[in-house]
Short mmCIF file of C-alpha atoms and ligand atoms in Angstrom, two decimals:
data_model
loop_
_atom_site.label_atom_id
_atom_site.label_comp_id
_atom_site.label_asym_id
_atom_site.label_seq_id
_atom_site.Cartn_x
_atom_site.Cartn_y
_atom_site.Cartn_z
CA MET G 1 21.50 174.88 91.08
CA SER G 2 19.01 172.85 89.40
CA VAL G 3 17.42 169.20 89.05
CA LEU G 4 16.99 166.83 86.17
CA VAL G 5 13.16 165.53 86.32
CA ILE G 6 12.73 162.51 83.71
CA GLY G 7 8.98 161.84 83.14
CA GLY G 8 7.69 165.05 84.46
CA ALA G 9 4.69 165.24 81.98
CA GLY G 10 2.91 162.09 83.27
CA PHE G 11 0.68 161.55 86.26
CA ILE G 12 2.89 161.86 89.18
CA GLY G 13 5.58 163.73 87.18
CA SER G 14 3.69 166.81 86.71
CA ASN G 15 2.48 166.82 89.99
CA PHE G 16 6.01 166.97 91.16
CA VAL G 17 7.14 169.44 89.13
CA LEU G 18 3.83 171.75 90.08
CA ASP G 19 4.17 171.23 93.88
CA TRP G 20 7.98 171.75 93.42
CA LEU G 21 7.71 175.42 91.68
CA ALA G 22 4.95 176.22 93.94
CA GLN G 23 7.13 175.72 96.95
CA LEU G 24 11.17 175.99 95.90
CA SER G 25 12.69 178.63 93.23
CA GLU G 26 15.07 175.97 92.27
CA GLN G 27 15.13 175.48 88.66
CA ILE G 28 13.61 172.07 86.88
CA ILE G 29 14.66 170.61 83.51
CA ASN G 30 12.16 168.25 82.39
CA LEU G 31 12.78 165.54 80.32
CA ASP G 32 10.08 163.64 78.69
CA LYS G 33 9.48 161.52 75.84
CA LEU G 34 5.87 162.57 75.74
CA THR G 35 4.28 159.10 75.07
CA TYR G 36 0.31 158.57 75.10
CA ALA G 37 0.80 159.07 79.28
CA GLY G 38 2.59 162.41 78.90
CA ASN G 39 0.64 165.60 78.37
CA LEU G 40 2.37 169.07 78.64
CA GLU G 41 -1.43 170.52 78.96
CA ASN G 42 -0.76 169.12 82.86
CA LEU G 43 2.25 171.98 82.96
CA SER G 44 0.52 174.53 81.21
CA SER G 45 0.61 177.00 84.11
CA LEU G 46 4.00 177.25 84.06
CA GLU G 47 4.49 178.25 80.27
CA ASN G 48 6.29 181.64 81.06
CA ASP G 49 8.09 180.41 83.88
CA ALA G 50 11.90 180.10 83.48
CA ARG G 51 12.36 177.80 86.42
CA HIS G 52 10.89 175.13 84.28
CA VAL G 53 12.80 173.98 80.98
CA PHE G 54 10.62 171.06 79.04
CA VAL G 55 12.92 168.77 76.70
CA GLN G 56 11.16 166.13 74.41
CA GLY G 57 13.28 163.11 74.34
CA ASP G 58 13.83 159.40 75.68
CA LEU G 59 15.91 158.70 78.77
CA ALA G 60 17.68 156.00 76.66
CA ASP G 61 19.07 158.38 74.25
CA ARG G 62 22.56 158.73 75.77
CA GLN G 63 23.77 162.07 73.52
CA LEU G 64 20.82 163.87 74.53
CA VAL G 65 20.89 163.30 78.32
CA ASP G 66 24.74 163.66 78.25
CA ARG G 67 24.12 167.27 76.62
CA LEU G 68 21.51 168.14 79.25
CA LEU G 69 23.88 167.10 82.09
CA VAL G 70 26.73 168.97 80.86
CA GLU G 71 24.28 171.73 80.20
CA TYR G 72 22.47 172.33 83.11
CA ARG G 73 25.11 170.31 85.72
CA PRO G 74 21.91 169.30 87.72
CA ARG G 75 22.99 168.65 91.27
CA ALA G 76 19.98 165.88 91.39
CA ILE G 77 17.60 163.54 89.32
CA VAL G 78 14.48 162.48 89.99
CA ASN G 79 13.52 159.46 87.33
CA PHE G 80 9.86 159.22 87.22
CA ALA G 81 9.84 157.91 83.70
CA ALA G 82 8.50 154.39 83.08
CA GLU G 83 5.65 152.49 81.25
CA SER G 84 3.33 152.26 84.14
CA HIS G 85 0.22 150.31 83.02
CA VAL G 86 -0.21 146.71 84.12
CA ASP G 87 -2.65 145.81 81.63
CA ARG G 88 -0.79 147.64 78.86
CA SER G 89 2.25 145.27 80.15
CA ILE G 90 0.23 142.21 79.72
CA HIS G 91 -1.05 143.34 76.09
CA GLY G 92 2.54 144.18 75.25
CA PRO G 93 5.59 143.84 77.35
CA GLU G 94 8.26 145.38 74.85
CA ASP G 95 7.83 149.03 75.38
CA PHE G 96 8.20 148.55 79.60
CA ILE G 97 11.28 146.10 78.75
CA GLN G 98 12.95 148.68 76.78
CA THR G 99 12.09 152.08 78.87
CA ASN G 100 11.62 150.58 82.47
CA ILE G 101 14.96 148.25 82.14
CA VAL G 102 17.10 149.41 79.00
CA GLY G 103 16.19 153.16 79.59
CA THR G 104 17.13 153.11 83.41
CA PHE G 105 20.31 151.52 82.50
CA ARG G 106 21.20 154.04 79.71
CA LEU G 107 20.68 156.44 81.99
CA LEU G 108 22.37 155.07 84.78
CA GLU G 109 25.80 155.14 82.55
CA ALA G 110 25.22 158.43 81.31
CA VAL G 111 24.60 159.69 85.28
CA ARG G 112 27.74 157.91 86.38
CA ALA G 113 29.80 159.26 84.10
CA TYR G 114 28.65 162.78 84.72
CA TRP G 115 28.82 162.40 88.52
CA ASN G 116 32.58 160.65 88.17
CA GLY G 117 33.86 164.09 86.50
CA LEU G 118 32.08 166.65 89.24
CA PRO G 119 34.26 168.29 91.78
CA GLU G 120 34.43 166.30 95.01
CA SER G 121 32.04 168.55 96.80
CA GLU G 122 29.62 168.21 94.34
CA LYS G 123 29.78 164.74 93.81
CA LYS G 124 29.39 164.20 97.24
CA ALA G 125 26.24 166.14 97.44
CA PHE G 126 24.89 164.79 94.35
CA ARG G 127 21.56 162.30 94.52
CA PHE G 128 20.01 160.02 91.97
CA LEU G 129 16.51 159.05 93.09
CA HIS G 130 14.77 156.19 91.34
CA VAL G 131 10.80 156.54 91.80
CA SER G 132 9.49 152.80 92.07
CA THR G 133 6.69 150.95 93.05
CA ASP G 134 5.44 148.65 95.90
CA GLU G 135 4.26 145.92 92.90
CA VAL G 136 8.00 144.96 92.89
CA TYR G 137 6.95 142.95 96.20
CA GLY G 138 4.32 140.97 94.57
CA SER G 139 1.01 139.78 96.12
CA LEU G 140 -0.06 139.44 100.15
CA SER G 141 -2.61 137.38 101.76
CA LYS G 142 -5.29 138.90 103.64
CA THR G 143 -3.29 138.15 106.89
CA ASP G 144 0.15 139.11 105.66
CA ALA G 145 1.91 141.99 107.37
CA PRO G 146 2.29 145.04 104.80
CA PHE G 147 5.34 145.30 102.68
CA ALA G 148 8.76 146.60 104.69
CA GLU G 149 11.67 147.73 102.72
CA THR G 150 12.94 143.91 103.53
CA HIS G 151 10.26 142.17 101.74
CA ARG G 152 11.65 140.01 99.04
CA TYR G 153 11.09 140.84 95.69
CA GLU G 154 8.59 138.84 94.07
CA PRO G 155 7.09 140.74 91.07
CA ASN G 156 4.09 139.09 89.14
CA SER G 157 3.49 141.16 85.75
CA PRO G 158 5.63 142.22 83.01
CA TYR G 159 5.40 145.76 84.48
CA SER G 160 6.37 145.11 88.12
CA ALA G 161 8.94 142.44 86.87
CA SER G 162 10.50 145.43 84.44
CA LYS G 163 10.22 148.02 87.69
CA ALA G 164 12.02 145.20 89.68
CA ALA G 165 14.86 144.87 87.51
CA SER G 166 15.31 148.78 87.36
CA ASP G 167 15.57 148.76 91.03
CA HIS G 168 17.90 145.93 90.80
CA LEU G 169 19.99 148.07 88.52
CA VAL G 170 20.07 151.22 90.75
CA ARG G 171 21.20 149.11 93.94
CA ALA G 172 24.21 147.67 91.59
CA TRP G 173 25.60 151.04 90.63
CA HIS G 174 25.14 152.09 94.27
CA HIS G 175 27.20 149.10 95.30
CA THR G 176 29.42 148.67 92.65
CA TYR G 177 30.29 152.19 91.36
CA GLY G 178 29.30 154.08 94.71
CA LEU G 179 26.74 156.12 92.98
CA PRO G 180 24.63 158.00 95.39
CA VAL G 181 21.14 156.67 94.81
CA LEU G 182 17.75 156.60 96.65
CA THR G 183 14.85 154.23 95.99
CA THR G 184 11.33 154.87 96.73
CA ASN G 185 8.65 152.26 96.37
CA CYS G 186 5.52 153.63 96.43
CA SER G 187 1.75 152.56 96.94
CA ASN G 188 -1.33 153.41 94.38
CA ASN G 189 -1.86 156.86 93.64
CA TYR G 190 -4.48 158.83 92.74
CA GLY G 191 -5.25 162.73 92.25
CA PRO G 192 -5.52 165.16 89.42
CA TYR G 193 -4.13 164.60 85.88
CA HIS G 194 -4.50 160.89 86.52
CA PHE G 195 -4.74 159.30 83.03
CA PRO G 196 -8.18 157.64 82.66
CA GLU G 197 -6.94 154.01 82.24
CA LYS G 198 -6.34 153.89 85.83
CA LEU G 199 -9.10 152.74 88.07
CA ILE G 200 -10.01 155.56 89.94
CA PRO G 201 -10.11 157.81 86.96
CA LEU G 202 -11.69 155.27 84.78
CA MET G 203 -14.31 154.79 87.26
CA ILE G 204 -15.04 158.84 87.31
CA VAL G 205 -14.95 159.35 83.69
CA ASN G 206 -17.22 156.40 82.98
CA ALA G 207 -19.49 156.75 85.35
CA LEU G 208 -20.03 160.89 83.95
CA ALA G 209 -20.19 159.54 80.66
CA GLY G 210 -22.87 156.72 81.42
CA LYS G 211 -20.52 153.79 80.51
CA SER G 212 -20.44 150.67 82.82
CA LEU G 213 -17.88 150.42 85.38
CA PRO G 214 -15.67 147.58 84.78
CA VAL G 215 -14.70 145.70 87.96
CA TYR G 216 -12.43 143.36 87.49
CA GLY G 217 -13.28 139.50 88.97
CA ASP G 218 -14.83 139.88 92.32
CA GLY G 219 -13.74 143.19 92.93
CA MET G 220 -12.17 142.27 96.28
CA GLN G 221 -8.23 142.87 95.39
CA ILE G 222 -6.90 145.44 97.52
CA ARG G 223 -4.86 148.58 97.05
CA ASP G 224 -2.95 151.07 99.65
CA TRP G 225 -3.80 154.44 98.17
CA LEU G 226 -1.92 157.43 98.25
CA TYR G 227 -3.10 161.02 97.71
CA VAL G 228 0.12 162.07 94.72
CA THR G 229 0.81 165.21 96.51
CA ASP G 230 1.71 163.03 99.42
CA HIS G 231 4.00 161.05 97.41
CA CYS G 232 5.50 164.18 95.73
CA SER G 233 6.12 165.57 99.42
CA ALA G 234 7.57 162.18 100.32
CA ILE G 235 10.20 162.17 97.59
CA ARG G 236 10.95 165.49 98.31
CA ARG G 237 11.71 164.76 101.95
CA VAL G 238 13.58 161.48 100.69
CA LEU G 239 15.51 163.73 98.48
CA GLU G 240 16.61 166.32 101.11
CA SER G 241 17.63 163.82 103.65
CA GLY G 242 16.82 160.45 102.65
CA ARG G 243 20.33 157.89 103.53
CA VAL G 244 22.23 157.26 100.43
CA GLY G 245 21.90 153.61 99.12
CA GLU G 246 18.82 153.13 100.83
CA THR G 247 15.13 152.25 99.80
CA TYR G 248 11.71 153.87 101.53
CA ASN G 249 8.25 152.70 101.13
CA ILE G 250 5.94 155.27 100.74
CA GLY G 251 2.03 154.75 101.71
CA GLY G 252 -0.70 156.24 103.55
CA TRP G 253 -2.21 153.06 105.56
CA ASN G 254 -5.12 153.13 103.34
CA GLU G 255 -5.94 149.71 102.18
CA LYS G 256 -9.25 149.38 100.22
CA PRO G 257 -10.67 146.76 98.26
CA ASN G 258 -11.44 147.88 94.59
CA LEU G 259 -15.39 147.18 94.93
CA GLU G 260 -15.47 149.55 97.96
CA ILE G 261 -13.46 152.45 96.02
CA VAL G 262 -15.87 152.03 92.97
CA HIS G 263 -18.93 152.74 95.47
CA THR G 264 -17.12 155.52 97.25
CA ILE G 265 -16.59 157.62 93.69
CA CYS G 266 -20.26 156.57 92.76
CA ALA G 267 -21.54 157.87 96.34
CA LEU G 268 -19.48 161.29 95.61
CA LEU G 269 -21.15 161.61 92.34
CA ASP G 270 -24.61 160.94 93.39
CA GLU G 271 -24.17 163.93 95.63
CA LEU G 272 -21.95 166.28 94.01
CA ARG G 273 -23.43 165.56 90.25
CA PRO G 274 -26.96 163.78 90.99
CA LYS G 275 -28.14 162.10 87.59
CA ALA G 276 -31.23 163.74 86.37
CA GLU G 277 -33.30 160.41 86.34
CA GLY G 278 -32.44 160.08 90.25
CA THR G 279 -30.64 156.75 90.17
CA SER G 280 -27.51 155.98 91.59
CA TYR G 281 -24.40 155.74 89.55
CA LYS G 282 -24.06 151.92 91.14
CA THR G 283 -25.94 150.83 88.50
CA GLN G 284 -23.52 151.20 86.13
CA ILE G 285 -21.16 148.79 87.73
CA THR G 286 -20.62 145.58 85.94
CA HIS G 287 -18.05 142.70 86.75
CA VAL G 288 -16.07 141.71 83.72
CA GLN G 289 -13.36 139.08 83.05
CA ASP G 290 -10.19 139.16 85.66
CA ARG G 291 -6.92 140.87 85.08
CA PRO G 292 -4.54 137.58 84.31
CA GLY G 293 -1.95 137.13 87.11
CA HIS G 294 -4.02 139.79 89.23
CA ASP G 295 -2.14 140.45 92.37
CA ARG G 296 -4.66 140.06 95.37
CA ARG G 297 -3.66 142.57 97.90
CA TYR G 298 -0.81 145.33 98.11
CA ALA G 299 -0.04 147.20 101.62
CA ILE G 300 3.10 149.31 102.59
CA ASP G 301 4.38 149.16 106.06
CA ALA G 302 5.44 153.09 105.87
CA ARG G 303 7.00 153.35 109.40
CA LYS G 304 11.01 153.69 108.18
CA ILE G 305 10.18 157.24 106.47
CA GLU G 306 8.12 158.31 109.22
CA ARG G 307 10.50 157.43 111.57
CA GLU G 308 13.68 158.23 109.89
CA LEU G 309 12.49 161.56 107.62
CA GLY G 310 9.62 162.37 109.82
CA TRP G 311 7.36 162.25 106.70
CA LYS G 312 3.64 161.36 107.19
CA PRO G 313 0.53 162.06 104.60
CA ALA G 314 -1.38 164.98 104.81
CA GLU G 315 -4.39 163.75 103.03
CA THR G 316 -6.88 161.11 104.54
CA PHE G 317 -8.59 158.62 101.82
CA GLU G 318 -11.93 160.52 102.58
CA THR G 319 -10.55 163.96 101.96
CA GLY G 320 -8.36 162.92 99.06
CA ILE G 321 -10.96 161.03 96.90
CA ARG G 322 -13.38 164.01 97.32
CA LYS G 323 -11.01 166.40 95.83
CA THR G 324 -10.18 164.22 93.14
CA VAL G 325 -13.76 163.71 92.17
CA GLN G 326 -14.39 167.15 92.45
CA TRP G 327 -11.15 168.04 90.28
CA TYR G 328 -12.67 165.55 87.20
CA LEU G 329 -16.07 167.33 87.53
CA ASP G 330 -14.05 170.55 87.09
CA HIS G 331 -11.94 169.52 84.16
CA PRO G 332 -14.11 168.10 81.59
CA GLU G 333 -12.14 169.53 78.62
CA TRP G 334 -8.93 167.91 79.99
CA VAL G 335 -10.45 164.76 80.05
CA GLN G 336 -11.91 165.07 76.49
CA ARG G 337 -8.77 165.86 75.10
CA VAL G 338 -6.86 162.87 76.63
CA GLN G 339 -9.59 160.74 75.34
CA SER G 340 -8.35 160.92 71.82
CA GLY G 341 -8.30 158.33 69.20
CA ALA G 342 -5.55 156.63 70.74
CA TYR G 343 -7.21 156.16 73.89
CA ARG G 344 -10.50 154.72 72.38
CA ASP G 345 -8.45 152.23 70.65
CA TRP G 346 -7.04 151.17 74.14
CA VAL G 347 -10.39 150.90 75.55
CA SER G 348 -11.60 148.60 73.27
CA LYS G 349 -8.80 146.22 73.15
CA ASN G 350 -8.56 146.03 76.75
CA TYR G 351 -12.41 146.06 77.80
CA GLY G 352 -13.58 144.15 74.23
CA ALA G 353 -12.88 140.88 75.15
CA ARG G 354 -13.82 141.10 79.02
CA SER G 355 -17.48 141.56 79.13
P1 LIG L 401 2.42 157.67 83.77
O1 LIG L 401 2.39 156.54 83.15
O2 LIG L 401 1.42 158.83 84.05
O3 LIG L 401 3.76 158.69 83.23
C1 LIG L 401 5.01 158.61 82.82
C2 LIG L 401 5.89 159.33 81.86
O4 LIG L 401 7.29 158.92 81.71
C3 LIG L 401 5.06 160.31 81.00
O5 LIG L 401 4.88 161.41 81.04
C4 LIG L 401 5.94 159.56 79.60
O6 LIG L 401 5.38 160.12 78.37
C5 LIG L 401 7.25 159.80 80.23
N1 LIG L 401 8.08 158.61 79.45
C6 LIG L 401 7.68 157.08 79.22
N2 LIG L 401 8.59 156.36 78.91
C7 LIG L 401 9.59 157.61 78.26
C8 LIG L 401 10.88 157.60 78.13
N3 LIG L 401 11.55 156.60 77.27
N4 LIG L 401 11.94 158.65 78.43
C9 LIG L 401 11.28 159.51 78.96
N5 LIG L 401 9.75 159.97 79.52
C10 LIG L 401 9.35 158.57 79.00
O7 LIG L 401 3.32 157.22 85.11
P2 LIG L 401 3.03 157.68 86.38
O8 LIG L 401 1.32 156.86 87.29
O9 LIG L 401 3.09 158.94 86.89
O10 LIG L 401 3.95 156.86 87.40
C11 LIG L 401 5.96 157.51 87.54
C12 LIG L 401 6.54 156.89 88.00
O11 LIG L 401 5.84 156.41 89.47
C13 LIG L 401 6.64 155.63 87.43
O12 LIG L 401 7.86 155.03 87.44
C14 LIG L 401 5.72 154.23 88.14
O13 LIG L 401 6.60 153.01 87.93
C15 LIG L 401 5.98 155.05 89.45
N6 LIG L 401 5.00 154.66 90.33
C16 LIG L 401 3.59 154.77 90.01
C17 LIG L 401 2.55 154.63 91.12
C18 LIG L 401 1.20 155.22 90.71
O14 LIG L 401 0.07 154.49 91.40
N7 LIG L 401 0.93 155.41 89.12
C19 LIG L 401 2.68 154.32 92.40
C20 LIG L 401 3.85 154.09 92.66
C21 LIG L 401 5.22 154.37 91.86
O1 LIG L 402 0.76 149.94 93.59
C1 LIG L 402 1.52 150.88 92.80
C2 LIG L 402 0.88 150.67 91.04
O2 LIG L 402 -0.25 151.04 91.12
C3 LIG L 402 1.89 151.65 90.27
O3 LIG L 402 3.04 151.02 90.38
C4 LIG L 402 1.40 151.08 88.65
O4 LIG L 402 1.85 151.96 87.88
C5 LIG L 402 0.03 151.84 88.74
O5 LIG L 402 -0.81 151.81 87.86
C6 LIG L 402 -0.87 151.01 89.62
O6 LIG L 402 -1.40 149.65 89.36
P1 LIG L 402 -2.60 148.54 89.53
O7 LIG L 402 -2.49 147.98 88.80
O8 LIG L 402 -2.86 148.56 90.85
O9 LIG L 402 -3.60 150.18 89.26
P2 LIG L 402 -4.75 149.96 88.47
O10 LIG L 402 -5.45 151.27 88.30
O11 LIG L 402 -4.55 149.63 86.77
O12 LIG L 402 -5.70 149.08 88.69
C7 LIG L 402 -6.13 149.12 90.28
C8 LIG L 402 -6.81 148.08 90.67
O13 LIG L 402 -8.00 148.15 90.24
C9 LIG L 402 -6.41 146.60 90.29
O14 LIG L 402 -6.51 145.76 91.34
C10 LIG L 402 -6.94 146.16 88.86
C11 LIG L 402 -8.34 147.09 89.35
N1 LIG L 402 -9.07 147.56 87.84
C12 LIG L 402 -8.27 148.36 87.12
C13 LIG L 402 -9.18 148.63 86.07
C14 LIG L 402 -8.40 149.59 85.04
C15 LIG L 402 -10.54 147.14 87.88
O15 LIG L 402 -11.15 146.51 88.55
N2 LIG L 402 -10.91 147.66 86.72
C16 LIG L 402 -10.38 148.28 85.80
O16 LIG L 402 -11.05 148.89 84.77
#
């Protein structure tokens, strides 16, 4: 038995692969294009582990995906592969359309052909799990109820629109062709191996480098934070027992304004790596020009997955953020290596015009 994971060298995907193989013996075939966000170093502990087969390639490459399906006959597919950064989608939406929409379409077609050819018992047991986001639901006001699975789709950025489109394709392939799909819509993740273009790792690495901590606008936008291994355990639970054709929202009931997140990171760094001059990392905070179309608030109603599948997060925000800050303090060489020339180009493109 094996599972095909796509995008398993990115932030959540690599945590998922590591967690899976720490707990289960079933083989993982990991297809990843290795874009700027994919990093095989995250998986270096699996170098000599026959349960992990890495293949570099694009989920939109039909020939390659067909070949992998025939060769490994996976019982399930978990698709993490996507362009995932909202700011990048604003600067250049094309890759988001290509990977998140066209790529998902091509993958669905390859999987449909494979699934149709399976013997009846394998066909019945097969699952296609599509990893999506809460951003497809749009933005909430302060007093709105958190997003339930029935919330209407109102994506506001090129990124969230492309993810919403992919969710609709997955839904249609179930409704029309009977493909046994599951969709998960998760809130903001954080934890080890998070690429430092996203809020939490960016603030940690900038603080340690003595750089400014660029808070967009007033910093009162709210996100609902979930430690990455809790997202991974929720996906395993949905894969195991989720009802075919259903969507499950995943979240940790941890709504926080961005400014509070940045203050918490600074306070942890003040404790764990105090500055020689005795000042707080908070002095590095600067407010910069806001993100265009910035969603004000996300919040997940996670009652369905708890009620139906008995899933609950293991980490609180307090335990998860402490582990995360400690991980970045313990892995300066990982940070150094991902901050390549291409990363520096991105930083000047995104932040150059804001300050
Ligand atoms: P990431 O950007 O860190 O990783 C994406 C991975 O996909 C990378 O390894 C990249 O190389 C790979 N990839 C990109 N294009 C590809 C292609 N065409 N073919 C094959 N591989 C390709 O993203 P992440 O933060 O780990 O997010 C993973 C998934 O989870 C995404 O679908 C994202 O929308 C979703 N999600 C993310 C969060 C979050 O907070 N990060 C929350 C909810 C949902
Ligand atoms: O909600 C789930 C989504 O969370 C995922 O689908 C996305 O893939 C993931 O990137 C994340 O999207 P966000 O836009 O919420 O994450 P990001 O880390 O980019 O930003 C979090 C908040 O912090 C957001 O309100 C913007 C703000 N921010 C971000 C950066 C990078 C800043 O204030 N300053 C920054 O430099």
